[in-house]
mmCIF file with all atom_site columns, C-alpha atoms in Angstrom:
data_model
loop_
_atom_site.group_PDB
_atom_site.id
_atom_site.type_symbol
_atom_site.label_atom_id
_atom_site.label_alt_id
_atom_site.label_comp_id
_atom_site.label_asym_id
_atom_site.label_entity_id
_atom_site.label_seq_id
_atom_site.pdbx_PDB_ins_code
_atom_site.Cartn_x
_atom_site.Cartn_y
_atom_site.Cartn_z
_atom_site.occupancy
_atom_site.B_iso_or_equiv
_atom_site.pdbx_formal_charge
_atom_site.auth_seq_id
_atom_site.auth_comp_id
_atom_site.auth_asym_id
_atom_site.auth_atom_id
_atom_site.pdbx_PDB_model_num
ATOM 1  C CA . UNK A 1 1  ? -20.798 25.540  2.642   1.00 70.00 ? 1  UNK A CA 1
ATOM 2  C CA . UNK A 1 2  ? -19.038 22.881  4.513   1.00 78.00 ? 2  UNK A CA 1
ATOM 3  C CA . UNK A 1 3  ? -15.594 22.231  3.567   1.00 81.00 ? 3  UNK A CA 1
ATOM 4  C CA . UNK A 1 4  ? -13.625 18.907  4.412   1.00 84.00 ? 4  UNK A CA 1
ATOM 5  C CA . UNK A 1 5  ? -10.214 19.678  4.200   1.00 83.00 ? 5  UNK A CA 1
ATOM 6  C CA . UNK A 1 6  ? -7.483  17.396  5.460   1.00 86.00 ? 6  UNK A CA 1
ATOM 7  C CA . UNK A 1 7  ? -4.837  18.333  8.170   1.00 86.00 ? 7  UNK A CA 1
ATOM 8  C CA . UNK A 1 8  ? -2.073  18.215  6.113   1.00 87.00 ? 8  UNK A CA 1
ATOM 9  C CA . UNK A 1 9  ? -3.753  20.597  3.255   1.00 87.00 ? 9  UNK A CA 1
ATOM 10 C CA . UNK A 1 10 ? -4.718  22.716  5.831   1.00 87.00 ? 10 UNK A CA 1
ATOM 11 C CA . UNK A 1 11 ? -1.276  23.269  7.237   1.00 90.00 ? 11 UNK A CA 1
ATOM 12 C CA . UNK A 1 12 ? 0.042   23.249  3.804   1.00 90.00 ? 12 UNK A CA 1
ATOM 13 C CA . UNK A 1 13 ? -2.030  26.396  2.900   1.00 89.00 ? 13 UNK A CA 1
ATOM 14 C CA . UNK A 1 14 ? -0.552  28.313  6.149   1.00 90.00 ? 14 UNK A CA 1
ATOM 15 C CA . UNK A 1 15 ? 2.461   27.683  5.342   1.00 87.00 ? 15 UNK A CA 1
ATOM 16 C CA . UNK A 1 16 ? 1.798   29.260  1.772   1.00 86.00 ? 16 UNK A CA 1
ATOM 17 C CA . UNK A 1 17 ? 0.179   31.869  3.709   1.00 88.00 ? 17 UNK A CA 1
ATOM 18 C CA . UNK A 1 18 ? 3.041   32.666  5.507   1.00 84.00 ? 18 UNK A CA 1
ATOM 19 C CA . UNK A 1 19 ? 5.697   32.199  2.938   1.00 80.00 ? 19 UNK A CA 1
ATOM 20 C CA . UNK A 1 20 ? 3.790   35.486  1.179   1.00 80.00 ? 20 UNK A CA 1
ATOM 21 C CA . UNK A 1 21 ? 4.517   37.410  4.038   1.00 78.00 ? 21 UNK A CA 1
ATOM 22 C CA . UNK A 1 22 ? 8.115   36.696  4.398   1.00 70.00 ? 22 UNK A CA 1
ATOM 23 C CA . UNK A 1 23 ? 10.286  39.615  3.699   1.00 64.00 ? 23 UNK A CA 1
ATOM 24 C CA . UNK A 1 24 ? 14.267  39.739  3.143   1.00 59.00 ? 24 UNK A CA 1
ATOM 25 C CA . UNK A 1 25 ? 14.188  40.311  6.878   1.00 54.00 ? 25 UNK A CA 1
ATOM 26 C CA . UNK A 1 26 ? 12.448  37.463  7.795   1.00 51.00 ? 26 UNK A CA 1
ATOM 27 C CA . UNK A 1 27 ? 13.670  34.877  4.360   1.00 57.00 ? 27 UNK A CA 1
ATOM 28 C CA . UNK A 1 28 ? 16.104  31.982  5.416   1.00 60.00 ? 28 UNK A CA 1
ATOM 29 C CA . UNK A 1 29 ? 16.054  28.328  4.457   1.00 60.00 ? 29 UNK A CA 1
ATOM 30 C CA . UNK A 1 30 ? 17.516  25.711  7.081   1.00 57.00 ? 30 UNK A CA 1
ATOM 31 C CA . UNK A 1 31 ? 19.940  23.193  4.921   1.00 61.00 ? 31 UNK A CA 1
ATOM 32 C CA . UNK A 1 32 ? 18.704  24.368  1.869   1.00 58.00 ? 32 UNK A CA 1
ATOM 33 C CA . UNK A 1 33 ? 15.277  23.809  3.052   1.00 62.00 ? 33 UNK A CA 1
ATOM 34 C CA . UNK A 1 34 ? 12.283  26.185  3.630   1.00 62.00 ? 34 UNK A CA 1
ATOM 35 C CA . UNK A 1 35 ? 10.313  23.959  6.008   1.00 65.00 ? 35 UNK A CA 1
ATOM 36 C CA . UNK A 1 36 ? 11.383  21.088  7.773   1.00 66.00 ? 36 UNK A CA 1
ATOM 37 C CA . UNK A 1 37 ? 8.231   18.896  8.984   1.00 71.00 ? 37 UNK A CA 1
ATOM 38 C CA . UNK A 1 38 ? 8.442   15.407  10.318  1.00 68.00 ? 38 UNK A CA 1
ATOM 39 C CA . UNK A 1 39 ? 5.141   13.612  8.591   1.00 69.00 ? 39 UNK A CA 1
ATOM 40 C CA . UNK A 1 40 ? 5.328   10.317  9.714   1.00 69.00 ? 40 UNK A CA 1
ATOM 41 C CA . UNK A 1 41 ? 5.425   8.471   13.737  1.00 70.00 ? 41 UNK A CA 1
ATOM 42 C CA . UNK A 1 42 ? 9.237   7.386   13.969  1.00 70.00 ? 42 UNK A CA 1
ATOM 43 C CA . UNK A 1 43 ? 7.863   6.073   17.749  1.00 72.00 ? 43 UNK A CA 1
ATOM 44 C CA . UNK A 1 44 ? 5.593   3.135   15.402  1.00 66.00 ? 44 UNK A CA 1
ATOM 45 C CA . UNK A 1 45 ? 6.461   0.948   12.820  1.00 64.00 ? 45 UNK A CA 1
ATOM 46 C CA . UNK A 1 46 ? 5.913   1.316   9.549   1.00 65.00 ? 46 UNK A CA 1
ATOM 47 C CA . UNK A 1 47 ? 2.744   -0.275  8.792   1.00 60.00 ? 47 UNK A CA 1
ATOM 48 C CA . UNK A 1 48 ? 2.102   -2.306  5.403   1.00 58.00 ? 48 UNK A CA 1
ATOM 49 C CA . UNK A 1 49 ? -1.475  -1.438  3.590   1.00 61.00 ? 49 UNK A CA 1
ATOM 50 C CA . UNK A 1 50 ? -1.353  -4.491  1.662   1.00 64.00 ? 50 UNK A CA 1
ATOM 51 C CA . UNK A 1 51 ? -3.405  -6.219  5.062   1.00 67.00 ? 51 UNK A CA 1
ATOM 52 C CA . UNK A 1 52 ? -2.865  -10.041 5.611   1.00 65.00 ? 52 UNK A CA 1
ATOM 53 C CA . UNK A 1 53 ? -2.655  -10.635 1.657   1.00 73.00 ? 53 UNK A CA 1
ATOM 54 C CA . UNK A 1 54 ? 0.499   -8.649  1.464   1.00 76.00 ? 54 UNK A CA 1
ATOM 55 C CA . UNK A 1 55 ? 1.732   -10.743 5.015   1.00 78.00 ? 55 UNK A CA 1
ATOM 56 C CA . UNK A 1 56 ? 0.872   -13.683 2.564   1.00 83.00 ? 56 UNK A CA 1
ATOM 57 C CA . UNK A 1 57 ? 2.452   -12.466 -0.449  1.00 84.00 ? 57 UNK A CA 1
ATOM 58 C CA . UNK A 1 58 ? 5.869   -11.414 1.450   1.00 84.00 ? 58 UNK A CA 1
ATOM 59 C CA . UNK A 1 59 ? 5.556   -14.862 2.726   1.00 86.00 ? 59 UNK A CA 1
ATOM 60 C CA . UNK A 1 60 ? 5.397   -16.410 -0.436  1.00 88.00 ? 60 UNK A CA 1
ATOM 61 C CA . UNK A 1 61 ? 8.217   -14.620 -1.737  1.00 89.00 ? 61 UNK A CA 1
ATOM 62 C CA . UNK A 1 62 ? 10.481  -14.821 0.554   1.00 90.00 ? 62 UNK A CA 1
ATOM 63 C CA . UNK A 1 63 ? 10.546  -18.344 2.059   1.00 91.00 ? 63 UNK A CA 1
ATOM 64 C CA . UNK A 1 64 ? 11.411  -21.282 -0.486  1.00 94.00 ? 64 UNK A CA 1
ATOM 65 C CA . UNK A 1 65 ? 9.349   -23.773 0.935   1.00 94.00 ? 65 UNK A CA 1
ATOM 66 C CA . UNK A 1 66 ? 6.449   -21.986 1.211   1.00 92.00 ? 66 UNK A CA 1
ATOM 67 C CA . UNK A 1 67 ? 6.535   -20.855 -2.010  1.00 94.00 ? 67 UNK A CA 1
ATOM 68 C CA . UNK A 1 68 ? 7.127   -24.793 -3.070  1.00 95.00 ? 68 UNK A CA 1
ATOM 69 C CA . UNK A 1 69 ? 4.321   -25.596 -0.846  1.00 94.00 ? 69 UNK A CA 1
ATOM 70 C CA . UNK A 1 70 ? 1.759   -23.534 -2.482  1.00 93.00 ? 70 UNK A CA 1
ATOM 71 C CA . UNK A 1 71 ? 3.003   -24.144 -5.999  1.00 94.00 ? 71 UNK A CA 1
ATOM 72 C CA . UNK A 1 72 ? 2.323   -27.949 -5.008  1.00 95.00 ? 72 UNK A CA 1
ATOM 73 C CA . UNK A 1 73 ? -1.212  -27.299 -3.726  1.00 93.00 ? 73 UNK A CA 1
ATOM 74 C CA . UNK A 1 74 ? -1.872  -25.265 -7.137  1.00 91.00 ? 74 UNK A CA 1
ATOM 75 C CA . UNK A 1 75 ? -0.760  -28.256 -8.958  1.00 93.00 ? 75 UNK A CA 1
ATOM 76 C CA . UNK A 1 76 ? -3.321  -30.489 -6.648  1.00 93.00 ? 76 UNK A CA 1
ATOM 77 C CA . UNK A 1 77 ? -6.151  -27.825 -7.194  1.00 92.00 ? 77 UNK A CA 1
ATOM 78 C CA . UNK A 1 78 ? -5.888  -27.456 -10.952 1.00 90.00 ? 78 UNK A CA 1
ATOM 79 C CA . UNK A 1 79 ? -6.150  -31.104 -11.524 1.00 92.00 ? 79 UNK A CA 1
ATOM 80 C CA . UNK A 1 80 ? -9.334  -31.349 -8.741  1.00 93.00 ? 80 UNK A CA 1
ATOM 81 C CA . UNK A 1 81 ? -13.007 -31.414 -10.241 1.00 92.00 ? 81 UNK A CA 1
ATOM 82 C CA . UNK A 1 82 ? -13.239 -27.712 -8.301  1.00 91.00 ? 82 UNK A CA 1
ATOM 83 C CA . UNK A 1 83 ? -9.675  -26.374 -9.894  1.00 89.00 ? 83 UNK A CA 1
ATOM 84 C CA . UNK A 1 84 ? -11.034 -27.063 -13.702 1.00 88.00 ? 84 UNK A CA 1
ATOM 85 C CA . UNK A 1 85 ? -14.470 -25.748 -12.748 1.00 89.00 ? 85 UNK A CA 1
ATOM 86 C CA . UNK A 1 86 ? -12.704 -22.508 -11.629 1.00 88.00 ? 86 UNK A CA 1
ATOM 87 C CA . UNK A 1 87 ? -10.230 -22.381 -14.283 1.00 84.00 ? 87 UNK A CA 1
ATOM 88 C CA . UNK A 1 88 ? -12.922 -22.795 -16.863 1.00 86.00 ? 88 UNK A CA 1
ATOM 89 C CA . UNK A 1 89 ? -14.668 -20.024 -15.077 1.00 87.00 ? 89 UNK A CA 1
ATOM 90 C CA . UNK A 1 90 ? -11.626 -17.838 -15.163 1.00 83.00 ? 90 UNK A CA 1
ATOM 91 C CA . UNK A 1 91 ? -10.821 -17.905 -18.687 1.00 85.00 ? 91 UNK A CA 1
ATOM 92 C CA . UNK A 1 92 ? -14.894 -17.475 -19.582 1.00 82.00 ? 92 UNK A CA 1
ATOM 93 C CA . UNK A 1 93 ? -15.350 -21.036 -21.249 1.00 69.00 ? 93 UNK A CA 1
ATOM 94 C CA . UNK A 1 94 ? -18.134 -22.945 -19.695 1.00 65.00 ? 94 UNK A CA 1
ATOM 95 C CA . UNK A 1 95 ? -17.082 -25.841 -17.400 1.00 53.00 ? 95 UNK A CA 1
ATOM 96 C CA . UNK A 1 96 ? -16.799 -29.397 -18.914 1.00 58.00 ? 96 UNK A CA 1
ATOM 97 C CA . UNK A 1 97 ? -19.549 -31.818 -17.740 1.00 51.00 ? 97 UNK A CA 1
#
């Protein structure tokens, strides 16, 4: 069988491994803890998943006139031929002819 097991799992189950063959000789915690492991790059920035729609989101958020800028072209849209076709869509009704 062919098993695809992640890095981290992996190194988590030696380090179970291990921990069973610790003995009072060998036991000690560093600060309270058993294992200290850096996981993430502190040489990179923290990259956002969201992609550009987050970028576009934080944008909107954060900065007054864009957010007045886009509430404005919302207001343009919905009144548009296109905006009540799509809003119809949206809420299931069938567009007005």
């Amino acid at each position: 069988m062919n098993f695809n097991y992640s890095d981290s799992n992996v190194q988590q189950g030696r380090d179970n491994q291990n921990r069973t063959r610790e003995t009072p000789s060998t036991f000690a915690t560093s600060s309270g803890a058993e294992d200290i492991r850096q996981t993430t790059q502190l040489d990179k920035p923290r990259q956002r998943m969201a992609g550009q729609v987050g970028n576009r989101l934080l944008e909107y958020m954060n900065d007054e006139d864009e957010k007045v800028r886009t509430e404005e072209w919302m207001k343009m849209f919905e009144l548009s031929n296109e905006g009540k076709e799509f809003n119809q869509a949206k809420m299931g009704g069938d567009p007005e002819v």
